[in-house]
CSV table of N, CA, C and O in Angstrom, one decimal:
chain,number,residue,atom,x,y,z
A,30,THR,N,9.2,-41.7,-13.2
A,30,THR,CA,8.6,-41.0,-14.5
A,30,THR,C,8.7,-40.8,-14.9
A,30,THR,O,10.3,-41.0,-15.4
A,31,PRO,N,8.3,-40.4,-16.1
A,31,PRO,CA,9.0,-40.1,-17.6
A,31,PRO,C,10.0,-39.1,-17.3
A,31,PRO,O,11.1,-38.8,-18.1
A,32,GLU,N,10.1,-37.2,-16.6
A,32,GLU,CA,10.7,-36.8,-16.0
A,32,GLU,C,12.5,-37.4,-15.1
A,32,GLU,O,13.3,-36.7,-15.9
A,33,ILE,N,11.5,-38.6,-15.2
A,33,ILE,CA,12.9,-38.9,-13.8
A,33,ILE,C,13.9,-39.8,-15.1
A,33,ILE,O,15.3,-39.8,-15.5
A,34,ALA,N,13.1,-40.0,-15.8
A,34,ALA,CA,13.5,-40.8,-16.9
A,34,ALA,C,15.3,-40.2,-18.1
A,34,ALA,O,15.7,-40.3,-18.2
A,35,GLN,N,13.7,-38.6,-18.0
A,35,GLN,CA,14.5,-37.9,-18.6
A,35,GLN,C,16.0,-37.6,-18.2
A,35,GLN,O,17.1,-37.1,-18.7
A,36,SER,N,15.6,-37.0,-17.1
A,36,SER,CA,17.1,-36.4,-15.7
A,36,SER,C,18.3,-37.4,-16.2
A,36,SER,O,19.4,-37.2,-15.3
A,37,ILE,N,18.0,-38.8,-16.2
A,37,ILE,CA,18.9,-39.8,-15.9
A,37,ILE,C,20.0,-40.3,-16.7
A,37,ILE,O,21.0,-40.9,-17.1
A,38,ALA,N,18.8,-40.1,-18.2
A,38,ALA,CA,19.0,-40.8,-19.2
A,38,ALA,C,20.3,-39.4,-20.1
A,38,ALA,O,19.8,-38.7,-21.0
A,39,VAL,N,21.7,-39.4,-19.5
A,39,VAL,CA,22.2,-38.3,-20.0
A,39,VAL,C,22.4,-38.9,-21.4
A,39,VAL,O,23.7,-39.2,-21.5
A,40,ALA,N,22.8,-37.9,-22.5
A,40,ALA,CA,22.6,-38.5,-24.1
A,40,ALA,C,23.9,-37.4,-24.5
A,40,ALA,O,24.9,-36.9,-24.2
A,41,ASP,N,25.2,-38.6,-24.8
A,41,ASP,CA,26.2,-38.3,-25.9
A,41,ASP,C,26.1,-38.9,-27.3
A,41,ASP,O,25.9,-39.9,-27.7
A,42,ASN,N,26.0,-37.3,-28.0
A,42,ASN,CA,25.3,-38.5,-29.5
A,42,ASN,C,23.9,-39.8,-29.5
A,42,ASN,O,24.9,-40.4,-30.2
A,43,ASN,N,23.0,-38.9,-28.5
A,43,ASN,CA,22.0,-40.0,-28.6
A,43,ASN,C,22.4,-41.3,-27.7
A,43,ASN,O,21.5,-42.2,-27.9
A,44,ILE,N,23.2,-41.4,-27.2
A,44,ILE,CA,23.9,-43.0,-26.7
A,44,ILE,C,23.6,-42.4,-24.4
A,44,ILE,O,24.5,-41.2,-23.8
A,45,ILE,N,23.0,-42.7,-23.9
A,45,ILE,CA,22.9,-43.2,-23.0
A,45,ILE,C,24.3,-43.5,-21.9
A,45,ILE,O,24.6,-45.0,-22.0
A,46,HIS,N,24.6,-42.8,-21.3
A,46,HIS,CA,25.5,-43.6,-20.3
A,46,HIS,C,25.7,-44.5,-19.8
A,46,HIS,O,24.8,-44.6,-18.9
A,47,ILE,N,26.6,-45.7,-19.9
A,47,ILE,CA,26.5,-46.6,-18.9
A,47,ILE,C,26.5,-47.1,-17.2
A,47,ILE,O,25.7,-47.7,-16.7
A,48,SER,N,27.3,-45.6,-17.7
A,48,SER,CA,26.9,-45.6,-15.6
A,48,SER,C,25.3,-45.5,-15.2
A,48,SER,O,24.8,-45.5,-14.4
A,49,LYS,N,24.2,-44.9,-16.2
A,49,LYS,CA,22.7,-44.7,-15.6
A,49,LYS,C,22.4,-46.2,-15.8
A,49,LYS,O,20.9,-46.1,-15.2
A,50,LEU,N,22.4,-46.8,-15.9
A,50,LEU,CA,22.0,-47.9,-16.5
A,50,LEU,C,21.1,-48.7,-15.0
A,50,LEU,O,20.1,-48.6,-15.2
A,51,GLU,N,22.1,-49.0,-13.9
A,51,GLU,CA,21.7,-49.2,-12.2
A,51,GLU,C,20.6,-48.4,-12.1
A,51,GLU,O,20.1,-48.5,-11.4
A,52,ASP,N,20.6,-46.4,-12.7
A,52,ASP,CA,19.4,-45.9,-12.0
A,52,ASP,C,18.8,-46.7,-12.7
A,52,ASP,O,17.1,-46.2,-12.3
A,53,LEU,N,18.7,-46.7,-14.0
A,53,LEU,CA,17.2,-46.0,-14.6
A,53,LEU,C,17.1,-47.7,-14.0
A,53,LEU,O,15.6,-47.8,-13.6
A,54,ARG,N,17.4,-48.3,-14.1
A,54,ARG,CA,17.0,-49.8,-13.1
A,54,ARG,C,16.1,-49.5,-12.1
A,54,ARG,O,15.3,-50.8,-11.8
A,55,GLN,N,17.1,-49.4,-11.0
A,55,GLN,CA,16.2,-48.7,-10.4
A,55,GLN,C,15.1,-47.9,-9.7
A,55,GLN,O,14.2,-48.7,-9.3
A,56,THR,N,15.3,-47.3,-11.0
A,56,THR,CA,13.8,-46.2,-11.0
A,56,THR,C,12.9,-46.8,-11.6
A,56,THR,O,11.4,-47.3,-11.3
A,57,PHE,N,13.3,-47.9,-12.5
A,57,PHE,CA,11.7,-48.4,-12.6
A,57,PHE,C,11.5,-49.9,-11.7
A,57,PHE,O,10.2,-49.7,-11.6
A,58,THR,N,12.5,-50.0,-10.8
A,58,THR,CA,11.7,-51.0,-9.4
A,58,THR,C,10.6,-49.7,-9.0
A,58,THR,O,9.6,-50.9,-8.1
A,59,GLU,N,10.9,-49.0,-8.8
A,59,GLU,CA,10.1,-48.2,-8.0
A,59,GLU,C,9.0,-47.4,-8.5
A,59,GLU,O,8.4,-46.9,-7.6
A,60,ASN,N,9.1,-47.8,-9.4
A,60,ASN,CA,8.0,-46.7,-11.2
A,60,ASN,C,7.3,-48.3,-11.7
A,60,ASN,O,7.9,-47.8,-13.0
A,61,SER,N,7.0,-48.6,-11.6
A,61,SER,CA,6.9,-50.2,-12.2
A,61,SER,C,5.1,-49.5,-13.0
A,61,SER,O,4.5,-51.2,-13.7
A,62,THR,N,4.8,-48.9,-13.5
A,62,THR,CA,3.4,-48.7,-14.4
A,62,THR,C,4.2,-48.9,-15.5
A,62,THR,O,4.8,-48.9,-16.2
A,63,ASP,N,2.3,-49.7,-16.1
A,63,ASP,CA,2.8,-49.9,-17.9
A,63,ASP,C,3.4,-48.5,-19.0
A,63,ASP,O,4.4,-49.0,-19.2
A,64,LYS,N,2.9,-47.3,-18.2
A,64,LYS,CA,4.0,-46.4,-19.4
A,64,LYS,C,5.2,-46.2,-18.7
A,64,LYS,O,5.6,-45.9,-20.0
A,65,TYR,N,5.4,-45.8,-17.7
A,65,TYR,CA,6.6,-46.4,-17.6
A,65,TYR,C,7.9,-46.8,-18.3
A,65,TYR,O,9.0,-47.0,-18.6
A,66,LEU,N,7.1,-48.4,-18.0
A,66,LEU,CA,7.8,-49.5,-18.5
A,66,LEU,C,7.5,-49.5,-20.1
A,66,LEU,O,8.6,-49.8,-20.7
A,67,ALA,N,7.1,-49.1,-20.7
A,67,ALA,CA,6.8,-48.7,-22.1
A,67,ALA,C,7.8,-47.9,-22.3
A,67,ALA,O,8.8,-47.9,-23.5
A,68,GLU,N,7.9,-46.7,-22.0
A,68,GLU,CA,8.9,-46.2,-22.2
A,68,GLU,C,10.0,-46.0,-21.6
A,68,GLU,O,11.0,-46.1,-22.5
A,69,ILE,N,11.0,-46.9,-20.7
A,69,ILE,CA,12.2,-47.7,-20.3
A,69,ILE,C,12.6,-48.6,-21.3
A,69,ILE,O,13.7,-49.0,-21.8
A,70,PHE,N,11.9,-49.2,-21.3
A,70,PHE,CA,11.6,-50.4,-22.6
A,70,PHE,C,12.1,-49.6,-23.9
A,70,PHE,O,13.1,-50.4,-24.9
A,71,ALA,N,11.2,-48.5,-24.3
A,71,ALA,CA,11.6,-48.0,-25.8
A,71,ALA,C,12.9,-47.4,-25.7
A,71,ALA,O,13.8,-47.3,-26.9
A,72,LYS,N,13.9,-47.1,-25.1
A,72,LYS,CA,15.4,-46.3,-24.5
A,72,LYS,C,16.1,-47.2,-24.4
A,72,LYS,O,16.8,-47.3,-25.1
A,73,THR,N,15.4,-48.4,-23.8
A,73,THR,CA,16.6,-49.2,-23.4
A,73,THR,C,16.7,-50.3,-24.8
A,73,THR,O,17.4,-50.8,-25.1
A,74,SER,N,15.6,-50.6,-25.4
A,74,SER,CA,16.1,-51.2,-26.9
A,74,SER,C,16.4,-49.9,-27.4
A,74,SER,O,17.1,-50.8,-28.8
A,75,ASN,N,16.0,-48.9,-28.1
A,75,ASN,CA,17.2,-48.5,-28.4
A,75,ASN,C,18.4,-48.1,-28.5
A,75,ASN,O,19.1,-47.9,-29.1
A,76,GLN,N,18.5,-48.1,-27.0
A,76,GLN,CA,20.9,-47.4,-26.8
A,76,GLN,C,20.3,-48.7,-27.1
A,76,GLN,O,22.4,-48.4,-27.9
A,77,THR,N,20.4,-50.4,-26.9
A,77,THR,CA,21.0,-51.8,-27.2
A,77,THR,C,21.5,-51.4,-29.5
A,77,THR,O,22.5,-52.1,-28.9
A,78,GLY,N,19.9,-51.3,-29.5
A,78,GLY,CA,20.5,-51.2,-31.3
A,78,GLY,C,21.3,-49.7,-31.5
A,78,GLY,O,22.2,-50.6,-32.6
A,79,LYS,N,21.5,-49.3,-30.9
A,79,LYS,CA,22.7,-47.9,-31.5
A,79,LYS,C,23.4,-48.6,-31.0
A,79,LYS,O,24.3,-48.4,-31.9
A,80,LEU,N,24.1,-49.4,-29.6
A,80,LEU,CA,25.3,-49.7,-29.5
A,80,LEU,C,25.6,-51.1,-30.5
A,80,LEU,O,26.6,-51.1,-30.5
A,81,PHE,N,25.0,-51.8,-30.9
A,81,PHE,CA,24.8,-52.9,-31.3
A,81,PHE,C,25.4,-52.3,-33.0
A,81,PHE,O,26.8,-52.9,-33.4
A,82,HIS,N,24.9,-51.4,-33.8
A,82,HIS,CA,25.3,-50.5,-34.4
A,82,HIS,C,27.1,-49.9,-34.4
A,82,HIS,O,27.1,-50.1,-35.4
A,83,MET,N,27.2,-49.7,-33.2
A,83,MET,CA,28.7,-49.2,-33.0
A,83,MET,C,29.3,-50.2,-33.0
A,83,MET,O,30.9,-49.6,-33.4
A,84,VAL,N,29.3,-51.5,-32.5
A,84,VAL,CA,30.2,-52.8,-32.3
A,84,VAL,C,30.8,-52.6,-33.7
A,84,VAL,O,30.3,-52.7,-34.8
A,85,ASP,N,32.1,-52.7,-34.4
A,85,ASP,CA,32.5,-53.3,-35.2
A,85,ASP,C,32.9,-52.0,-36.4
A,85,ASP,O,33.2,-51.8,-37.5
A,86,ASP,N,32.7,-50.9,-35.9
A,86,ASP,CA,32.2,-49.4,-36.8
A,86,ASP,C,34.1,-49.5,-37.4
A,86,ASP,O,35.5,-49.5,-36.3
A,87,PRO,N,34.3,-49.2,-38.3
A,87,PRO,CA,35.7,-49.2,-39.0
A,87,PRO,C,36.1,-48.0,-38.8
A,87,PRO,O,37.9,-47.3,-38.7
A,88,GLU,N,35.0,-46.7,-38.1
A,88,GLU,CA,36.2,-45.6,-37.7
A,88,GLU,C,36.6,-44.8,-36.3
A,88,GLU,O,37.0,-44.7,-36.0
A,89,SER,N,36.0,-46.7,-35.7
A,89,SER,CA,36.6,-47.0,-33.8
A,89,SER,C,37.8,-48.0,-34.0
A,89,SER,O,38.3,-48.4,-34.6
A,90,SER,N,38.7,-47.6,-32.7
A,90,SER,CA,39.2,-48.5,-32.3
A,90,SER,C,39.0,-49.7,-32.1
A,90,SER,O,37.7,-49.8,-31.8
A,91,PHE,N,39.4,-50.6,-32.1
A,91,PHE,CA,39.9,-51.9,-31.5
A,91,PHE,C,39.2,-51.6,-30.5
A,91,PHE,O,38.0,-52.0,-29.7
A,92,GLU,N,39.8,-51.2,-29.1
A,92,GLU,CA,39.2,-51.1,-27.8
A,92,GLU,C,38.2,-50.9,-27.4
A,92,GLU,O,37.0,-50.6,-26.7
A,93,GLU,N,37.8,-49.1,-29.1
A,93,GLU,CA,37.2,-48.5,-28.5
A,93,GLU,C,35.1,-49.2,-28.4
A,93,GLU,O,34.0,-49.8,-28.4
A,94,ASN,N,35.1,-50.3,-29.6
A,94,ASN,CA,35.2,-51.2,-30.3
A,94,ASN,C,34.7,-52.8,-29.3
A,94,ASN,O,33.4,-52.6,-28.9
A,95,GLU,N,35.6,-52.6,-28.3
A,95,GLU,CA,35.3,-53.5,-27.5
A,95,GLU,C,34.4,-52.8,-25.9
A,95,GLU,O,33.7,-53.5,-25.7
A,96,LYS,N,34.6,-52.1,-25.8
A,96,LYS,CA,33.8,-51.0,-24.7
A,96,LYS,C,32.6,-51.0,-25.4
A,96,LYS,O,31.2,-51.4,-24.6
A,97,TYR,N,32.2,-50.9,-26.9
A,97,TYR,CA,30.6,-50.5,-27.4
A,97,TYR,C,29.7,-51.6,-26.8
A,97,TYR,O,29.3,-52.4,-27.0
A,98,LEU,N,31.1,-53.1,-27.1
A,98,LEU,CA,30.2,-54.6,-27.3
A,98,LEU,C,29.5,-54.7,-25.4
A,98,LEU,O,29.6,-55.5,-25.3
A,99,GLU,N,30.5,-54.1,-24.7
A,99,GLU,CA,30.7,-54.1,-22.8
A,99,GLU,C,29.5,-54.1,-22.9
A,99,GLU,O,28.7,-54.1,-22.1
A,100,GLU,N,28.5,-52.9,-23.1
A,100,GLU,CA,28.0,-52.1,-23.0
A,100,GLU,C,26.8,-52.1,-23.4
A,100,GLU,O,26.0,-52.7,-22.6
A,101,SER,N,27.4,-52.7,-24.8
A,101,SER,CA,26.2,-53.5,-25.1
A,101,SER,C,25.3,-54.3,-24.6
A,101,SER,O,24.0,-54.9,-24.5
A,102,ASN,N,25.6,-55.4,-24.6
A,102,ASN,CA,26.0,-56.9,-23.6
A,102,ASN,C,25.0,-56.5,-22.2
A,102,ASN,O,24.3,-57.1,-22.1
A,103,LEU,N,25.3,-55.6,-21.7
A,103,LEU,CA,24.8,-54.6,-20.4
A,103,LEU,C,23.6,-54.7,-21.0
A,103,LEU,O,22.4,-54.5,-19.9
A,104,TRP,N,23.6,-53.3,-21.9
A,104,TRP,CA,22.0,-53.1,-21.8
A,104,TRP,C,21.7,-54.1,-21.7
A,104,TRP,O,20.1,-53.8,-22.0
A,105,TRP,N,21.6,-54.9,-23.0
A,105,TRP,CA,20.7,-55.9,-23.5
A,105,TRP,C,20.5,-57.2,-23.1
A,105,TRP,O,18.8,-57.6,-22.5
A,106,ASP,N,20.8,-56.9,-21.4
A,106,ASP,CA,20.1,-57.8,-20.6
A,106,ASP,C,19.5,-57.2,-19.3
A,106,ASP,O,18.3,-57.8,-19.6
A,107,PHE,N,19.7,-56.0,-20.3
A,107,PHE,CA,18.3,-54.7,-19.1
A,107,PHE,C,17.0,-54.9,-19.8
A,107,PHE,O,15.7,-55.4,-19.8
A,108,TYR,N,17.5,-54.9,-21.2
A,108,TYR,CA,16.1,-55.2,-22.6
A,108,TYR,C,15.2,-56.1,-22.4
A,108,TYR,O,14.5,-56.3,-22.1
A,109,ILE,N,16.3,-57.9,-22.0
A,109,ILE,CA,15.6,-58.6,-21.8
A,109,ILE,C,14.8,-58.4,-20.6
A,109,ILE,O,13.6,-59.3,-20.8
A,110,GLU,N,15.4,-58.1,-19.0
A,110,GLU,CA,14.3,-58.1,-18.2
A,110,GLU,C,13.1,-57.5,-18.5
A,110,GLU,O,11.8,-58.0,-18.5
A,111,LEU,N,13.0,-56.2,-19.0
A,111,LEU,CA,12.0,-55.7,-19.2
A,111,LEU,C,10.7,-56.2,-20.3
A,111,LEU,O,10.1,-56.3,-20.5
A,112,PHE,N,12.0,-56.7,-21.5
A,112,PHE,CA,10.9,-57.6,-22.6
A,112,PHE,C,10.2,-58.6,-22.0
A,112,PHE,O,8.8,-59.3,-21.7
A,113,GLU,N,10.9,-59.5,-20.9
A,113,GLU,CA,9.8,-60.5,-20.1
A,113,GLU,C,8.9,-60.0,-19.3
A,113,GLU,O,7.6,-60.5,-19.1
A,114,GLU,N,8.7,-58.6,-18.2
A,114,GLU,CA,7.9,-58.5,-18.0
A,114,GLU,C,6.8,-57.8,-18.8
A,114,GLU,O,5.5,-58.0,-18.1
A,115,ILE,N,7.0,-56.8,-19.8
A,115,ILE,CA,5.6,-56.9,-20.9
A,115,ILE,C,5.6,-57.9,-20.9
A,115,ILE,O,4.3,-58.0,-20.7
A,116,LYS,N,6.1,-58.8,-21.7
A,116,LYS,CA,5.6,-61.1,-21.4
A,116,LYS,C,4.8,-61.2,-20.2
A,116,LYS,O,3.3,-61.4,-21.3
A,117,ALA,N,5.0,-61.1,-19.4
A,117,ALA,CA,4.2,-61.5,-18.0
A,117,ALA,C,2.9,-60.2,-18.4
A,117,ALA,O,2.4,-60.9,-17.7
A,118,ARG,N,2.8,-59.3,-18.3
A,118,ARG,CA,1.8,-58.8,-18.4
A,118,ARG,C,1.1,-59.3,-19.1
A,118,ARG,O,-0.9,-58.8,-19.2
A,119,LEU,N,1.0,-59.4,-19.9
A,119,LEU,CA,0.4,-59.7,-21.2
A,119,LEU,C,-0.4,-61.3,-21.5
A,119,LEU,O,-1.7,-61.0,-21.3
A,120,ILE,N,0.3,-61.7,-20.5
A,120,ILE,CA,-0.3,-63.0,-20.3
A,120,ILE,C,-1.0,-63.4,-19.4
A,120,ILE,O,-2.0,-63.8,-19.2
A,121,LYS,N,-0.9,-62.2,-18.1
A,121,LYS,CA,-1.6,-62.2,-16.8
A,121,LYS,C,-3.1,-61.3,-17.5
A,121,LYS,O,-4.4,-61.6,-17.2
A,122,SER,N,-2.8,-60.1,-18.1
A,122,SER,CA,-3.8,-59.8,-19.2
A,122,SER,C,-4.9,-60.3,-19.7
A,122,SER,O,-6.3,-60.8,-20.3
A,123,ASN,N,-4.1,-61.9,-20.7
A,123,ASN,CA,-5.1,-63.2,-21.8
A,123,ASN,C,-5.1,-63.8,-20.6
A,123,ASN,O,-6.4,-64.6,-21.1
A,124,GLU,N,-4.8,-64.5,-18.8
A,124,GLU,CA,-5.4,-65.5,-18.1
A,124,GLU,C,-6.8,-64.3,-17.8
A,124,GLU,O,-8.1,-65.2,-17.6
A,125,GLU,N,-6.7,-62.9,-17.9
A,125,GLU,CA,-7.5,-62.4,-16.5
A,125,GLU,C,-8.4,-61.4,-17.1
A,125,GLU,O,-9.7,-61.2,-16.5
A,126,ASN,N,-8.7,-61.0,-18.6
A,126,ASN,CA,-9.3,-60.4,-19.3
A,126,ASN,C,-10.2,-60.9,-20.4
A,126,ASN,O,-11.0,-60.7,-21.1
A,127,GLY,N,-9.4,-61.9,-21.2
A,127,GLY,CA,-9.7,-62.7,-21.9
A,127,GLY,C,-8.7,-62.3,-22.7
A,127,GLY,O,-9.6,-62.4,-24.3
A,128,THR,N,-8.1,-61.2,-22.7
A,128,THR,CA,-7.4,-60.6,-24.1
A,128,THR,C,-6.5,-61.9,-25.4
A,128,THR,O,-6.4,-63.7,-24.5
A,129,ALA,N,-6.2,-61.7,-25.9
A,129,ALA,CA,-5.6,-62.7,-27.2
A,129,ALA,C,-4.0,-62.6,-27.5
A,129,ALA,O,-4.0,-62.5,-29.0
A,130,TYR,N,-3.1,-61.4,-26.6
A,130,TYR,CA,-1.6,-61.4,-26.4
A,130,TYR,C,-1.3,-62.5,-27.3
A,130,TYR,O,-0.8,-63.4,-26.9
A,131,VAL,N,-0.2,-62.2,-28.3
A,131,VAL,CA,0.2,-63.4,-28.7
A,131,VAL,C,1.8,-63.5,-27.6
A,131,VAL,O,2.7,-61.9,-27.4
A,132,THR,N,2.1,-64.5,-26.6
A,132,THR,CA,3.1,-64.0,-25.8
A,132,THR,C,4.0,-65.3,-26.4
A,132,THR,O,4.6,-65.7,-25.2
A,133,GLU,N,3.8,-65.7,-27.5
A,133,GLU,CA,5.0,-67.6,-27.3
A,133,GLU,C,5.1,-67.6,-28.7
A,133,GLU,O,4.5,-67.1,-29.4
A,134,ASP,N,6.4,-68.4,-29.3
A,134,ASP,CA,6.3,-68.4,-30.8
A,134,ASP,C,6.2,-67.5,-31.7
A,134,ASP,O,6.0,-67.4,-32.6
A,135,ALA,N,7.1,-65.8,-31.3
A,135,ALA,CA,7.0,-65.1,-32.0
A,135,ALA,C,7.9,-64.4,-31.5
A,135,ALA,O,8.9,-64.6,-31.1
A,136,SER,N,8.6,-63.2,-32.7
A,136,SER,CA,9.7,-62.3,-32.5
A,136,SER,C,9.3,-61.4,-31.1
A,136,SER,O,8.3,-61.6,-30.5
A,137,PHE,N,10.5,-60.9,-31.0
A,137,PHE,CA,10.2,-59.7,-29.8
A,137,PHE,C,9.0,-58.4,-30.1
A,137,PHE,O,8.6,-58.1,-29.1
A,138,ARG,N,9.9,-58.0,-31.0
A,138,ARG,CA,8.8,-57.1,-31.6
A,138,ARG,C,7.1,-57.2,-31.7
A,138,ARG,O,6.3,-56.5,-31.7
A,139,LYS,N,6.9,-59.0,-32.1
A,139,LYS,CA,5.7,-58.9,-32.3
A,139,LYS,C,5.1,-59.5,-30.4
A,139,LYS,O,4.0,-58.7,-31.0
A,140,ILE,N,5.5,-60.1,-30.0
A,140,ILE,CA,5.5,-59.7,-28.9
A,140,ILE,C,4.6,-58.3,-28.0
A,140,ILE,O,4.1,-58.3,-27.4
A,141,ALA,N,5.8,-57.8,-28.2
A,141,ALA,CA,5.8,-56.3,-27.8
A,141,ALA,C,4.9,-55.1,-28.0
A,141,ALA,O,4.6,-54.3,-27.1
A,142,THR,N,4.7,-55.4,-29.5
A,142,THR,CA,4.1,-54.2,-30.1
A,142,THR,C,2.6,-54.2,-29.5
A,142,THR,O,2.7,-52.6,-29.3
A,143,PRO,N,1.7,-54.8,-29.5
A,143,PRO,CA,1.0,-54.1,-29.4
A,143,PRO,C,0.8,-53.4,-27.4
A,143,PRO,O,-0.1,-52.5,-26.9
A,144,PHE,N,1.4,-53.8,-26.5
A,144,PHE,CA,2.2,-53.6,-25.4
A,144,PHE,C,2.8,-51.8,-25.6
A,144,PHE,O,2.2,-50.8,-24.6
A,145,MET,N,3.2,-51.8,-26.8
A,145,MET,CA,4.2,-50.5,-26.5
A,145,MET,C,2.8,-49.7,-27.3
A,145,MET,O,3.2,-48.4,-27.0
A,146,ASP,N,2.0,-50.0,-28.3
A,146,ASP,CA,1.2,-49.3,-28.8
A,146,ASP,C,0.3,-48.6,-27.6
A,146,ASP,O,0.4,-47.7,-27.9
A,147,ARG,N,-0.1,-49.5,-27.0
A,147,ARG,CA,-1.3,-49.0,-26.1
A,147,ARG,C,-0.9,-48.0,-25.1
A,147,ARG,O,-1.7,-47.0,-25.0
A,148,HIS,N,1.0,-47.7,-25.0
A,148,HIS,CA,1.4,-46.6,-24.2
A,148,HIS,C,2.0,-45.7,-25.2
A,148,HIS,O,3.1,-44.9,-24.4
A,149,GLY,N,1.6,-44.8,-26.5
A,149,GLY,CA,2.3,-44.4,-27.5
A,149,GLY,C,3.4,-44.7,-28.0
A,149,GLY,O,4.2,-43.7,-28.0
A,150,TYR,N,4.2,-46.2,-28.3
A,150,TYR,CA,5.2,-45.9,-29.0
A,150,TYR,C,4.9,-47.3,-30.1
A,150,TYR,O,4.0,-47.5,-30.5
A,151,ARG,N,5.3,-46.5,-31.4
A,151,ARG,CA,5.3,-47.5,-32.3
A,151,ARG,C,6.8,-47.9,-32.9
A,151,ARG,O,7.6,-46.9,-32.8
A,152,ASP,N,6.4,-48.8,-33.7
A,152,ASP,CA,7.8,-49.7,-34.5
A,152,ASP,C,8.3,-48.7,-36.0
A,152,ASP,O,7.5,-49.1,-36.7
A,153,GLY,N,9.2,-47.9,-35.6
A,153,GLY,CA,9.8,-47.3,-36.3
A,153,GLY,C,11.0,-47.8,-36.9
A,153,GLY,O,12.1,-47.6,-37.4
A,154,CYS,N,10.8,-48.9,-37.5
A,154,CYS,CA,11.5,-50.2,-38.7
A,154,CYS,C,12.8,-50.5,-37.8
A,154,CYS,O,14.3,-50.1,-37.7
A,155,GLY,N,12.1,-50.3,-36.0
A,155,GLY,CA,13.6,-51.6,-35.1
A,155,GLY,C,13.2,-50.7,-34.4
A,155,GLY,O,14.3,-51.2,-33.4
A,156,TRP,N,12.8,-49.2,-34.4
A,156,TRP,CA,13.3,-48.1,-33.3
A,156,TRP,C,12.1,-47.8,-33.0
A,156,TRP,O,11.3,-47.4,-33.3
A,157,TRP,N,12.2,-48.1,-32.0
A,157,TRP,CA,9.9,-47.8,-30.8
A,157,TRP,C,10.4,-45.7,-31.0
A,157,TRP,O,11.4,-45.4,-30.5
A,158,ILE,N,9.4,-45.8,-31.4
A,158,ILE,CA,9.6,-43.9,-31.7
A,158,ILE,C,7.8,-43.6,-30.8
A,158,ILE,O,7.1,-43.9,-31.2
A,159,LYS,N,8.4,-42.6,-29.9
A,159,LYS,CA,6.9,-41.8,-28.9
A,159,LYS,C,6.3,-40.9,-30.4
A,159,LYS,O,6.1,-40.6,-31.3
A,160,GLN,N,5.1,-41.6,-30.7
A,160,GLN,CA,3.9,-40.9,-31.0
A,160,GLN,C,3.8,-39.5,-30.5
A,160,GLN,O,3.2,-39.7,-29.5
A,161,GLU,N,2.5,-39.1,-30.9
A,161,GLU,CA,2.8,-37.8,-31.1
A,161,GLU,C,1.7,-37.4,-30.0
A,161,GLU,O,0.6,-37.8,-31.0
A,162,ASP,N,1.0,-36.8,-29.1
A,162,ASP,CA,-0.5,-36.5,-28.7
A,162,ASP,C,-1.3,-36.3,-29.6
A,162,ASP,O,-0.8,-35.4,-30.1
C-alpha cells in the first residue's frame, strides 16, 4: 500500500536509503496493483535520477561518488524491472481490451506516461510528480 511505501522510504535529503531497496521490492511483490506499481515506479525513477545526478559531484569525494554510482546501478536495475512490468501490463491491455498503447520503439517515458497518468502521476521534466486530487 502507499502507506507501506512511505514508511519504508526513509529519506535523507530526499534520497531513499539503499537498505530499503529490498523492502520496496518485497512490498511490490506482495502488493502489485497498478496503482502501487505507479507509485513505486515514480519513487524508483526519481531515486535513480537523483543518484545519477550525484555521481561525479565535484563537492563529493571519490569514495562518495563511487558509492552513489553503486547505489544508482542497483536502483536502475529495479527501475528496469518495474518498467518491464508496466510494459507487460500495457501489452496485455492492448491484447485484451483493444487499446493502442505504445510499447515498442519509443522512450521509457513515452511508453510509461499513459500508465502513470492514469494512476495520478505526470512527467515533470524527467521527474514523476504526484498530481493533486
